[in-house]
Backbone as a chain_set.jsonl record, in Angstrom:
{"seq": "XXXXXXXXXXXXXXXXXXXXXXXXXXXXXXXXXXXXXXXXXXXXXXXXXXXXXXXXXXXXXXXXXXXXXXXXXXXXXXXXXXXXXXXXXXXXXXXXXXXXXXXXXXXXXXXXXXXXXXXXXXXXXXXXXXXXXXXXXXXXXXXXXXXXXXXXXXXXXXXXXXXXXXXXXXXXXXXXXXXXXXXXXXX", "coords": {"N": [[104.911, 120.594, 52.35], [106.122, 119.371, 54.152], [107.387, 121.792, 55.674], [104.829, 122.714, 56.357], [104.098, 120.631, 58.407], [105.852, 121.517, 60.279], [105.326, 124.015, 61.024], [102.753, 123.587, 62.185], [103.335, 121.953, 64.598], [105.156, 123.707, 65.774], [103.389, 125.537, 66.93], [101.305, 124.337, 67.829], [102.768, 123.652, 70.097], [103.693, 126.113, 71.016], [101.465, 127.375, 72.167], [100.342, 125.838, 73.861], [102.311, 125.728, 75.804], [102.042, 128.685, 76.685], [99.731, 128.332, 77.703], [99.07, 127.991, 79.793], [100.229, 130.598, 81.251], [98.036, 132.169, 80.36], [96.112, 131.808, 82.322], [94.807, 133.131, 84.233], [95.829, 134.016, 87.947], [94.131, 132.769, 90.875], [93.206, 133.267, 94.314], [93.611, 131.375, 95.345], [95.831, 130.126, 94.446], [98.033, 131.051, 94.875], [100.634, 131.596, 97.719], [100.204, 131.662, 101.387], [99.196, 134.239, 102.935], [99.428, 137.562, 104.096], [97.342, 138.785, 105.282], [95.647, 136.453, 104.89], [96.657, 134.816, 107.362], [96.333, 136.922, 109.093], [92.856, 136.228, 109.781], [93.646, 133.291, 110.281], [95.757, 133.002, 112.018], [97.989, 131.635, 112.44], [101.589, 130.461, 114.023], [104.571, 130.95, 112.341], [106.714, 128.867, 110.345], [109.735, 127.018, 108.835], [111.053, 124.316, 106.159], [113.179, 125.645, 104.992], [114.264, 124.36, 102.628], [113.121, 122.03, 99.608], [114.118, 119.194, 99.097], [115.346, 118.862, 102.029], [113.139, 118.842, 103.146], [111.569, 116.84, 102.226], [113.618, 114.863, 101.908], [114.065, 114.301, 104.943], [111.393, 113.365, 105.888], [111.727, 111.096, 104.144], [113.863, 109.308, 105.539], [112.431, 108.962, 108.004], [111.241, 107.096, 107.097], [108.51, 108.088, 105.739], [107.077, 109.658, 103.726], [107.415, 112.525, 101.994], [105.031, 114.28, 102.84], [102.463, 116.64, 102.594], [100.116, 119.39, 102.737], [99.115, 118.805, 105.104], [98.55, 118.127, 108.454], [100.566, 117.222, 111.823], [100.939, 115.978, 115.57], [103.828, 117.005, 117.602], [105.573, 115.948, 119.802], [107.214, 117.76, 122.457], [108.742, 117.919, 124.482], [109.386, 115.308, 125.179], [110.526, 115.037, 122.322], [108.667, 113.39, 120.118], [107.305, 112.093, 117.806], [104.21, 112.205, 117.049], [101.687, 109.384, 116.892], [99.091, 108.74, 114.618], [96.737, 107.414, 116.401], [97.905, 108.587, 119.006], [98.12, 110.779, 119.124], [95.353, 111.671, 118.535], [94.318, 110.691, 121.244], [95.312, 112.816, 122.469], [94.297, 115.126, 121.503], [90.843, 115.259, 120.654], [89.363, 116.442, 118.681], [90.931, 117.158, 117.369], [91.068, 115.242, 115.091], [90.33, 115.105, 112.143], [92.173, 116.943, 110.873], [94.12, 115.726, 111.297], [97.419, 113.984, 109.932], [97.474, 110.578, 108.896], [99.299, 108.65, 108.849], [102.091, 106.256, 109.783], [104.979, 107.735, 111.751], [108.619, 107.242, 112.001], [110.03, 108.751, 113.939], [113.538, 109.9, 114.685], [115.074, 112.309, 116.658], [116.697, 114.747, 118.178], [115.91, 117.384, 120.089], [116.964, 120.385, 119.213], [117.771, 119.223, 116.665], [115.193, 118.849, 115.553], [114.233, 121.669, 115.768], [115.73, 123.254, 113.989], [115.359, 121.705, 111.6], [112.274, 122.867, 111.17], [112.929, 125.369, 112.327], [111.129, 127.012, 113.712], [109.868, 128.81, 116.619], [109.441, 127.896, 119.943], [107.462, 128.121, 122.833], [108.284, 128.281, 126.167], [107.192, 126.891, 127.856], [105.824, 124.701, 126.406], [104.027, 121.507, 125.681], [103.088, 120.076, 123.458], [103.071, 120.474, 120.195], [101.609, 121.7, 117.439], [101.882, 121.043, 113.941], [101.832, 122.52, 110.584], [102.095, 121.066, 107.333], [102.194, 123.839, 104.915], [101.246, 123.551, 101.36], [104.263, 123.076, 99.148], [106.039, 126.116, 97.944], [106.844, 128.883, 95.136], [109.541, 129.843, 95.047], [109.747, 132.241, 93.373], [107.978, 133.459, 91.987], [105.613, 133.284, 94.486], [103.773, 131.062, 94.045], [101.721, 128.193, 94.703], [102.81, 125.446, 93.993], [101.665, 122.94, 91.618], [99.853, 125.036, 90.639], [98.73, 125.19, 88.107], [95.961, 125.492, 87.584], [92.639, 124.509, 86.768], [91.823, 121.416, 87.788], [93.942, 121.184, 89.52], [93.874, 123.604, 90.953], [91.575, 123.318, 92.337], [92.046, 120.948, 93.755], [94.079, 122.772, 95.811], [92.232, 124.547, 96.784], [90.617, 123.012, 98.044], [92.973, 121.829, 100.153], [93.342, 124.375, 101.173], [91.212, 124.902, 102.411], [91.153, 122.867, 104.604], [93.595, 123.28, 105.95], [92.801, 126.151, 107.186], [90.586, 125.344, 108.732], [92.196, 123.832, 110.3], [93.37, 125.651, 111.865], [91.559, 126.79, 112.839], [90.061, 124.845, 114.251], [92.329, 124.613, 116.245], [92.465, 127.035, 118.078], [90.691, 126.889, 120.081], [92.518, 125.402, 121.131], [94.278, 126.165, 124.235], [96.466, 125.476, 125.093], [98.609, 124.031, 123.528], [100.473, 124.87, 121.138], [100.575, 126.349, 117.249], [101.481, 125.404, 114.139], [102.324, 126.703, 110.832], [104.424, 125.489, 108.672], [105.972, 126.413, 106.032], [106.838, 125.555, 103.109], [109.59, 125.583, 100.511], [110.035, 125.99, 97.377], [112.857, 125.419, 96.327], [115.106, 123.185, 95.453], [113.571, 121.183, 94.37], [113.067, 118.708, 92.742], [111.493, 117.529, 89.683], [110.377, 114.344, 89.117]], "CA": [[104.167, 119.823, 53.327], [107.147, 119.357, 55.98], [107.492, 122.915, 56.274], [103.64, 123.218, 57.03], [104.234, 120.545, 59.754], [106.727, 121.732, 61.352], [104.983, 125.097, 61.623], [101.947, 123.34, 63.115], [103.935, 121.636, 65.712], [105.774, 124.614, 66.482], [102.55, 126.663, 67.128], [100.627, 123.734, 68.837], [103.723, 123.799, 71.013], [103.653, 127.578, 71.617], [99.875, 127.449, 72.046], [100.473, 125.065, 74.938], [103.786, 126.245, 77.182], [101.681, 130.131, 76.303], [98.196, 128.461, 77.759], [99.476, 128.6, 81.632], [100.266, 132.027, 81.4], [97.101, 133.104, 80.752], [95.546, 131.599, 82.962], [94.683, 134.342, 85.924], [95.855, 133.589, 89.548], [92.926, 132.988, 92.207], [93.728, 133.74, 95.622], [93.967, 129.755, 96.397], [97.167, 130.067, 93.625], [99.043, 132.012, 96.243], [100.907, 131.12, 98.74], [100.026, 132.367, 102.169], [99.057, 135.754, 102.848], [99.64, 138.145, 106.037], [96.303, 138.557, 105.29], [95.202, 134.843, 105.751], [97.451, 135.016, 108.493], [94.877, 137.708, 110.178], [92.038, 135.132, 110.001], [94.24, 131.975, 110.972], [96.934, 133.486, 113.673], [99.587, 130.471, 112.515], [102.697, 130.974, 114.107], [105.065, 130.074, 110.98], [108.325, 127.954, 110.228], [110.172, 126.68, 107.483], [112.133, 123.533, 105.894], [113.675, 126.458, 103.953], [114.113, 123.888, 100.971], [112.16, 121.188, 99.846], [114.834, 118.749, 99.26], [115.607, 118.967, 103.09], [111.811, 118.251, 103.675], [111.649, 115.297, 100.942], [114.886, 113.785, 102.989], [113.57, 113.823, 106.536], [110.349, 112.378, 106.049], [111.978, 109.386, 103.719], [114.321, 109.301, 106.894], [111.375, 108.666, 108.581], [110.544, 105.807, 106.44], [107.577, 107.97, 105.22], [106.675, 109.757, 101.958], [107.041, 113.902, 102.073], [103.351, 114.823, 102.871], [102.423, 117.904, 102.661], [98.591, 119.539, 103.078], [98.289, 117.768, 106.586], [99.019, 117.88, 110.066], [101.02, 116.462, 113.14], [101.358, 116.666, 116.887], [104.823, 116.742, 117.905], [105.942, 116.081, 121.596], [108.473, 118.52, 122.054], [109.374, 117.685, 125.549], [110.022, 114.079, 124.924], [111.242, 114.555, 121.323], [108.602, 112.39, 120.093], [106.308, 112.238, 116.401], [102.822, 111.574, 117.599], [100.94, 108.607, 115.671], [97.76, 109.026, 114.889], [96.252, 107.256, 117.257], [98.79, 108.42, 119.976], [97.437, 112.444, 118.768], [93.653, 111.617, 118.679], [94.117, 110.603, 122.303], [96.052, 114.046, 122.989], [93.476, 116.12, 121.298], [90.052, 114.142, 119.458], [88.941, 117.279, 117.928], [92.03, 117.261, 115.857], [91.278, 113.803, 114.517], [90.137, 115.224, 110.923], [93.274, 117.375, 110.218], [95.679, 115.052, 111.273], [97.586, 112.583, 109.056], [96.756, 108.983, 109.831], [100.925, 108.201, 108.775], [103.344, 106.444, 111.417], [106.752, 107.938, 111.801], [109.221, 106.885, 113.249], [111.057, 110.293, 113.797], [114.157, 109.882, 116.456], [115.418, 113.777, 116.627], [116.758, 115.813, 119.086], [115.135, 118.738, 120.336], [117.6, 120.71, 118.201], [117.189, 118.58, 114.967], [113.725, 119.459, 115.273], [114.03, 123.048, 115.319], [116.596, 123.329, 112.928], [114.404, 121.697, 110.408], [111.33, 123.239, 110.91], [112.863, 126.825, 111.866], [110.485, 127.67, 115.014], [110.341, 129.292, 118.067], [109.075, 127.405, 120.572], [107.367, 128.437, 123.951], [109.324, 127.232, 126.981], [106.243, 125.17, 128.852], [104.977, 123.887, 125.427], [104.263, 120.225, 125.462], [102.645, 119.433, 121.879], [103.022, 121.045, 118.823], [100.592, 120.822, 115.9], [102.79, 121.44, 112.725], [101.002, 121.961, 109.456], [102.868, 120.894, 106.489], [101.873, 123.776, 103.572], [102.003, 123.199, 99.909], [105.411, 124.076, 98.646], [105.307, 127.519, 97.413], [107.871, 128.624, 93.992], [110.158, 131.705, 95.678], [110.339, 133.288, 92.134], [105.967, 134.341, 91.86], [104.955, 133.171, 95.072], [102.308, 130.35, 94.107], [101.683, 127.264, 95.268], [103.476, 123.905, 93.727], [100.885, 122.519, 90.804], [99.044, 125.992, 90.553], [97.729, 125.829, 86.557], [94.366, 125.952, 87.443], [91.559, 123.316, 86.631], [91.655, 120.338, 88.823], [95.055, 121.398, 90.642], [93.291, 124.612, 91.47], [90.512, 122.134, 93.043], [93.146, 120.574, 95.179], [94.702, 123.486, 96.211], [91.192, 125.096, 97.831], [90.575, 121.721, 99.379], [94.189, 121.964, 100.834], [93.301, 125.611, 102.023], [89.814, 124.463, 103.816], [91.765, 121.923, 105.609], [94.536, 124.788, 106.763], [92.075, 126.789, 107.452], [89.769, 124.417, 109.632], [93.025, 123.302, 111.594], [93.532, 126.775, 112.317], [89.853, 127.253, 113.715], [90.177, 123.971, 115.767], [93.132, 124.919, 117.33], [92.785, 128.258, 118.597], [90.587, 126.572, 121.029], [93.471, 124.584, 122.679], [95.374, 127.132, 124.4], [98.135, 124.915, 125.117], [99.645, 123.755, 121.689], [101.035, 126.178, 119.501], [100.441, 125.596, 115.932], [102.486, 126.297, 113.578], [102.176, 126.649, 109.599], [105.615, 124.999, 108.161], [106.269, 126.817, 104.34], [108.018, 124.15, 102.03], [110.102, 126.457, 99.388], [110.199, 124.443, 96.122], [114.238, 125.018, 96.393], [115.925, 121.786, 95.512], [112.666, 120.553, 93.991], [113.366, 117.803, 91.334], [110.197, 116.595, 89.301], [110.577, 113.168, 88.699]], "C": [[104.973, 119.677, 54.632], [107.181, 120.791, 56.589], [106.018, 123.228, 57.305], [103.199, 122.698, 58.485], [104.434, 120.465, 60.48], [106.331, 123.348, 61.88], [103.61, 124.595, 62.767], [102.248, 122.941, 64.119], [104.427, 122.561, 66.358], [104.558, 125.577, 66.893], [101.543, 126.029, 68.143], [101.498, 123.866, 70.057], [104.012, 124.886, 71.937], [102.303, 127.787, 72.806], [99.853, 126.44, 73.429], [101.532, 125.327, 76.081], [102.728, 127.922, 77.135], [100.189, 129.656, 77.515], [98.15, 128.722, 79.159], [99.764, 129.692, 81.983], [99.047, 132.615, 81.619], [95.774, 132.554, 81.518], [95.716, 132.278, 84.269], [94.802, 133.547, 87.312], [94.967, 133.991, 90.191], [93.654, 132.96, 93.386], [94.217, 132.38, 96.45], [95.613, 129.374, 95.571], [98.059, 130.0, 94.399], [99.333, 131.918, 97.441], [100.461, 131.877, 100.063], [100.291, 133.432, 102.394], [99.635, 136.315, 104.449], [98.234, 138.68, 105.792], [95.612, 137.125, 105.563], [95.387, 134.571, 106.999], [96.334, 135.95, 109.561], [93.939, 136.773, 111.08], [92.888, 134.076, 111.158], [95.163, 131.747, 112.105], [97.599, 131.912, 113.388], [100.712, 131.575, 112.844], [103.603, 130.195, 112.822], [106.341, 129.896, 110.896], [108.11, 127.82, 108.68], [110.553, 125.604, 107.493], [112.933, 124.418, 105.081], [114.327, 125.958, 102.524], [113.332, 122.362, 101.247], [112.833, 119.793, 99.482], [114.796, 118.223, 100.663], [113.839, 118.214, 103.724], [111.482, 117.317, 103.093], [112.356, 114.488, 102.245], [114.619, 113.664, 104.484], [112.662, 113.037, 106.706], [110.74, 110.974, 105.466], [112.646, 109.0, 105.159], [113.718, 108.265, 107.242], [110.343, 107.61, 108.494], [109.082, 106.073, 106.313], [108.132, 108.356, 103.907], [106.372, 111.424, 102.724], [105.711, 113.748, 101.853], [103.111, 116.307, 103.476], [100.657, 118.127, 102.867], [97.781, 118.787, 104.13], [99.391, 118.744, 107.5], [99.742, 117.143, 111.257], [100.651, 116.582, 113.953], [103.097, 116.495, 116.671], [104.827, 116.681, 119.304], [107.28, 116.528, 121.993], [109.524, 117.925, 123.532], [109.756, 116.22, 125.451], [110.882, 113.652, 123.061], [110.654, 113.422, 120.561], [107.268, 112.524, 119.211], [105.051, 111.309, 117.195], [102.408, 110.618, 116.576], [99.891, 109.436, 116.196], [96.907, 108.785, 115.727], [96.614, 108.024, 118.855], [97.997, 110.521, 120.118], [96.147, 112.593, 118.996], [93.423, 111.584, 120.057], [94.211, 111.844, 122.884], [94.414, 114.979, 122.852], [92.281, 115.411, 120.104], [89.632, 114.899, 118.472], [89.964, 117.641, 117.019], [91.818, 116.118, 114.795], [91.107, 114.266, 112.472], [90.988, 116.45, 110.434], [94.732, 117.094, 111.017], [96.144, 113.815, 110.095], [97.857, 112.052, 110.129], [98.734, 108.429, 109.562], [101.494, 107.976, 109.569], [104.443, 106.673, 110.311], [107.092, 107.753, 112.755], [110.094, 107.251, 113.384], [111.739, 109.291, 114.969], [114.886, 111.026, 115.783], [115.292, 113.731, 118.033], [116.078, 116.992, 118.861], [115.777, 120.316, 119.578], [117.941, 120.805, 116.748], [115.643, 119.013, 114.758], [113.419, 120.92, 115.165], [114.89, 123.567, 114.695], [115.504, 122.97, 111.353], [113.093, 122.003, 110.199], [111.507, 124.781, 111.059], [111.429, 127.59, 112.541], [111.145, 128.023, 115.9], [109.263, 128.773, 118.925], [108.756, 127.827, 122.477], [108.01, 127.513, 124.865], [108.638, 125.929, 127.779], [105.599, 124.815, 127.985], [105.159, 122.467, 125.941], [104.582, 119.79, 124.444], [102.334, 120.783, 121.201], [102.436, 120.88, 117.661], [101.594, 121.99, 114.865], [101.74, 120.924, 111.558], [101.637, 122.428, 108.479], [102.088, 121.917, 104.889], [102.227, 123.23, 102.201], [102.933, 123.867, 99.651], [104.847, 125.245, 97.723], [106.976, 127.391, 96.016], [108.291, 130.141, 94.597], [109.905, 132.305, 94.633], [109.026, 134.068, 92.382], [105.332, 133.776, 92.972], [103.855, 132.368, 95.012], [102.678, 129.45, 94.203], [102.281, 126.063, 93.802], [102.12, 123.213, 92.854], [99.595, 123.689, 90.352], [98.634, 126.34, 89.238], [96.511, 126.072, 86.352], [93.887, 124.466, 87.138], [91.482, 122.332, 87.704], [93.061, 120.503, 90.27], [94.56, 122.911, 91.45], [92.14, 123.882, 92.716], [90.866, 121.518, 94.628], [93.62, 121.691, 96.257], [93.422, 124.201, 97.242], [90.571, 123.446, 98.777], [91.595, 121.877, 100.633], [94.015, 123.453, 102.093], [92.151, 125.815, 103.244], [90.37, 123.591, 104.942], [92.765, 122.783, 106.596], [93.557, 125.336, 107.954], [91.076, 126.013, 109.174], [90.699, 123.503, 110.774], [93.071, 124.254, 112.394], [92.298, 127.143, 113.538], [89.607, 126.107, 114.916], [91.339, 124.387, 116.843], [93.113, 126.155, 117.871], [91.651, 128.019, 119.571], [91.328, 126.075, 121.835], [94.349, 125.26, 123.058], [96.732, 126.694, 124.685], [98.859, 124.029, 124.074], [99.228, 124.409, 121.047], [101.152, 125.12, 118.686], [101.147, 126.479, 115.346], [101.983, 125.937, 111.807], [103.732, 126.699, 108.813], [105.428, 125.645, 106.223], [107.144, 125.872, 104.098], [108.297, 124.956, 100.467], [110.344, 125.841, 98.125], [111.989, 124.818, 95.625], [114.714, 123.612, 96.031], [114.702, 120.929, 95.47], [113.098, 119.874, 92.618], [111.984, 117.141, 90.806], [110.764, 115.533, 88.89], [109.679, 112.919, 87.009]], "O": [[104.598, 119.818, 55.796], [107.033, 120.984, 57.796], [105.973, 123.71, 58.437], [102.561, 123.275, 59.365], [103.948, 119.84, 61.422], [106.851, 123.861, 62.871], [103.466, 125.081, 63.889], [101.543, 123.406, 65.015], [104.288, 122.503, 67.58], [105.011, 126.657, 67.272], [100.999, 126.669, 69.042], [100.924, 124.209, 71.09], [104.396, 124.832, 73.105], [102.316, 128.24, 73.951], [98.782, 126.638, 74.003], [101.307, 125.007, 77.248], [103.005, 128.349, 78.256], [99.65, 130.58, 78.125], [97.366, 129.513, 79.684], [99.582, 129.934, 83.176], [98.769, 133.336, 82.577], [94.619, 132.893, 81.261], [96.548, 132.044, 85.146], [94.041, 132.654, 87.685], [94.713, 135.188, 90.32], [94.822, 132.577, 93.344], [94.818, 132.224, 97.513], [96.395, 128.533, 96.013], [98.807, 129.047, 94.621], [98.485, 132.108, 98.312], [100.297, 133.059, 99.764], [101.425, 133.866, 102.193], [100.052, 135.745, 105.458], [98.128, 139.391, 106.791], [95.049, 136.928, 106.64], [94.501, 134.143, 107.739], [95.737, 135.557, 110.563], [93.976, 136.527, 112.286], [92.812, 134.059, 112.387], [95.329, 130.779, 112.848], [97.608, 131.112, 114.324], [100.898, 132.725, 112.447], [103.342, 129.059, 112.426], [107.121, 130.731, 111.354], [107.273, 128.112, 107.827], [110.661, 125.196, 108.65], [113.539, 123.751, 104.242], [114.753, 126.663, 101.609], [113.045, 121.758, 102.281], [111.95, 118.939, 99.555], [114.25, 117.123, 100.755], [113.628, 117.307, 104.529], [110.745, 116.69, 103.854], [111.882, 113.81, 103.157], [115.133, 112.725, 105.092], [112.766, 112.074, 107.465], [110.345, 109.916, 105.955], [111.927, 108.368, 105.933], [114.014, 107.084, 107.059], [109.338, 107.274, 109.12], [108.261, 105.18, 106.527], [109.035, 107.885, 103.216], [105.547, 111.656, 103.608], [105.237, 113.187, 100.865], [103.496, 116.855, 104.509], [99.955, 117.149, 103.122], [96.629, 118.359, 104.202], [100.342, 119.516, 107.375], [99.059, 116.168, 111.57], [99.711, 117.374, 113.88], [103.561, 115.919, 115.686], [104.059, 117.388, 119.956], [108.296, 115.84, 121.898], [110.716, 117.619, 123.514], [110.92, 116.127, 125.841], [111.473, 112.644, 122.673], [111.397, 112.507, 120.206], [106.247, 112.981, 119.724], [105.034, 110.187, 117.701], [102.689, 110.885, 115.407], [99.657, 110.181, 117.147], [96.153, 109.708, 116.033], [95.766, 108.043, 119.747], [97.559, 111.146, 121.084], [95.737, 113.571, 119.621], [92.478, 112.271, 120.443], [93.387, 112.152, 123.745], [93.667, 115.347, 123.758], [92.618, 115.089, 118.964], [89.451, 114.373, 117.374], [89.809, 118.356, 116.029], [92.411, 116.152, 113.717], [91.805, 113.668, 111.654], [90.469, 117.048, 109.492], [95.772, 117.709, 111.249], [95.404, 112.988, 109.563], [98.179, 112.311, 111.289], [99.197, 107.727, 110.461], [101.776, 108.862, 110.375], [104.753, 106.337, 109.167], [106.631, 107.848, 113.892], [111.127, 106.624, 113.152], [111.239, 108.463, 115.731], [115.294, 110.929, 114.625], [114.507, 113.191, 118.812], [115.739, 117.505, 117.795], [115.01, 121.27, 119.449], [118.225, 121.718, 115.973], [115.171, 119.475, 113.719], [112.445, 121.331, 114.533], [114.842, 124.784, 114.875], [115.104, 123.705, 110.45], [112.565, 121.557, 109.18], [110.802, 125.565, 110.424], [110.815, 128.51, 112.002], [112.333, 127.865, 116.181], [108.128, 129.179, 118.679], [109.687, 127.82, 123.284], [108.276, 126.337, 124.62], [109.006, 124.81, 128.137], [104.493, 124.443, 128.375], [106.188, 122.144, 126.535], [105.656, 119.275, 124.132], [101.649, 121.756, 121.517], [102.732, 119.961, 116.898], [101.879, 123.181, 114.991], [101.129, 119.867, 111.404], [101.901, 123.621, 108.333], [101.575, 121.299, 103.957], [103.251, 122.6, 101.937], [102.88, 125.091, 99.763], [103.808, 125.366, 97.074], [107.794, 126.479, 95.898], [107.645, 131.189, 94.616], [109.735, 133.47, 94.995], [109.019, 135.178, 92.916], [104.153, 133.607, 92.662], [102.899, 132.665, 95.729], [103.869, 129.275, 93.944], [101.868, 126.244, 92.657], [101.306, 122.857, 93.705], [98.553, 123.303, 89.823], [98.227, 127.476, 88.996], [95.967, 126.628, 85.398], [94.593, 123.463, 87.241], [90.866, 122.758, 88.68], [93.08, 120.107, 91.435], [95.007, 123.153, 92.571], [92.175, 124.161, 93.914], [90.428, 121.531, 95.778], [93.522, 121.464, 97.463], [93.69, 124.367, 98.432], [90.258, 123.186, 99.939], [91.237, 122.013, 101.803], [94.365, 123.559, 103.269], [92.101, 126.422, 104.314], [89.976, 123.694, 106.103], [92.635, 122.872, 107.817], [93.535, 125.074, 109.157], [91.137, 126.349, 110.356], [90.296, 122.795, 111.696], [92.873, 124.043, 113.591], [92.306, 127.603, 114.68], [89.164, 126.283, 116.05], [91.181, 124.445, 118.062], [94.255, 126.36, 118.282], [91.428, 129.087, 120.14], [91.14, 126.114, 123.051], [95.397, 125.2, 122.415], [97.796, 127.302, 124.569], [99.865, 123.382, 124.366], [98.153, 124.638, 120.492], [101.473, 123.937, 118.8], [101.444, 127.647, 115.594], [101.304, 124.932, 111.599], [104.182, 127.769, 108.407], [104.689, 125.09, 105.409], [108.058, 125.469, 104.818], [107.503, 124.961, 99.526], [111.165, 124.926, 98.194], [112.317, 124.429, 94.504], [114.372, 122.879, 96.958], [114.589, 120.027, 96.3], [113.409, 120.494, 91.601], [111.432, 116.28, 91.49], [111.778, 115.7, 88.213], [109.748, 111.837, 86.427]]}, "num_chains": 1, "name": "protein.A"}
C-alpha cells in the first residue's frame, strides 16, 4: 500500500511539472517579434535585468509595473504623472499608467537604465514597459497558457494600441523597454 502511494504521488507529480510542456506556444507566448516590430515601428531599449528594473521603480517608491506606459521629460529629467501626461498628449490617456513617481535621475541615469538612443530635439518620451521575457526560450514571464495566456493578449492589445496612437505624434519617440527575467526571484 505505501509503495502504491508513493508511486501515485510520484506520477501525479510527473503528470503535473510534464503538463506545461505540452502545452503549444501561441504567438502571444513569445516575446516580441521583428515581425511585430514591422506592424508597431517601436524603437527598443532594455533594463537588461529585471532585478535592476524591480530596484528603480521601488526607488521610486512605486511597485515594478510592467504592461503599461509613461511619458518621460527628457529635457528636464522629469517622470510625467498621469495627469501631468494626459495634458501633454490626451489621446494617450488609455495606455498610460495612472502611478505617481517620484523619479529624480539624471539624464544619464535614465539612459543607462533603459539603454536608448535618444533624438537630440526630443522633448517627451513614451516608454512602454514589456512583459519580462525568459532569455533561455524567449517567452513571456507567466506564459502556461489558460488565463495567463488571457493576460498576456490583453497586454499585447494594449502594446499594440500604444503603438497605433503614437505614430501619430511625430514628436515623441516611443520606445518598447524589454525586461529580461535575469535576476528574477519569485517570491
Amino acid at each position: 500500500m505505501k509503495y502504491s502511494l508513493k508511486i501515485l504521488l510520484a506520477s501525479l507529480l510527473f503528470a503535473h511539472t510534464t503538463s506545461y510542456a505540452d502545452v503549444p506556444l501561441t504567438k502571444e507566448m513569445k516575446s516580441f517579434t521583428a515581425q511585430d516590430n514591422k506592424l508597431e515601428q517601436w524603437q527598443r531599449g532594455t533594463t537588461k535585468r529585471f532585478d535592476t528594473f524591480e530596484q528603480f521603480f521601488l526607488n521610486a517608491g512605486g511597485y515594478a509595473t510592467y504592461q503599461t506606459g509613461y511619458l518621460f521629460d527628457i529635457r528636464n529629467t522629469h517622470w510625467l504623472s498621469y495627469e501631468e501626461a494626459i495634458k501633454v498628449a490626451p489621446d494617450l490617456k488609455s495606455v498610460l499608467n495612472n502611478e505617481q513617481l517620484n523619479v529624480n535621475i539624471t539624464r544619464e541615469e535614465f539612459l543607462a537604465f533603459t539603454n536608448i538612443q535618444v533624438p537630440a530635439n526630443a522633448h517627451y518620451l513614451y516608454l512602454y514597459f514589456d512583459t519580462p521575457t525568459d532569455p533561455k526560450d524567449g517567452t513571456y514571464l507567466y506564459s502556461e497558457g489558460g488565463a495567463f495566456t488571457k493576460l498576456l493578449i490583453e497586454a499585447n492589445k494594449r502594446r499594440k494600441s500604444a503603438a497605433l496612437t503614437l505614430q501619430k505624434h511625430a514628436t515623441i519617440p516611443w520606445y518598447l523597454i524589454e525586461i529580461p527575467l535575469i535576476g528574477f526571484n519569485p517570491q
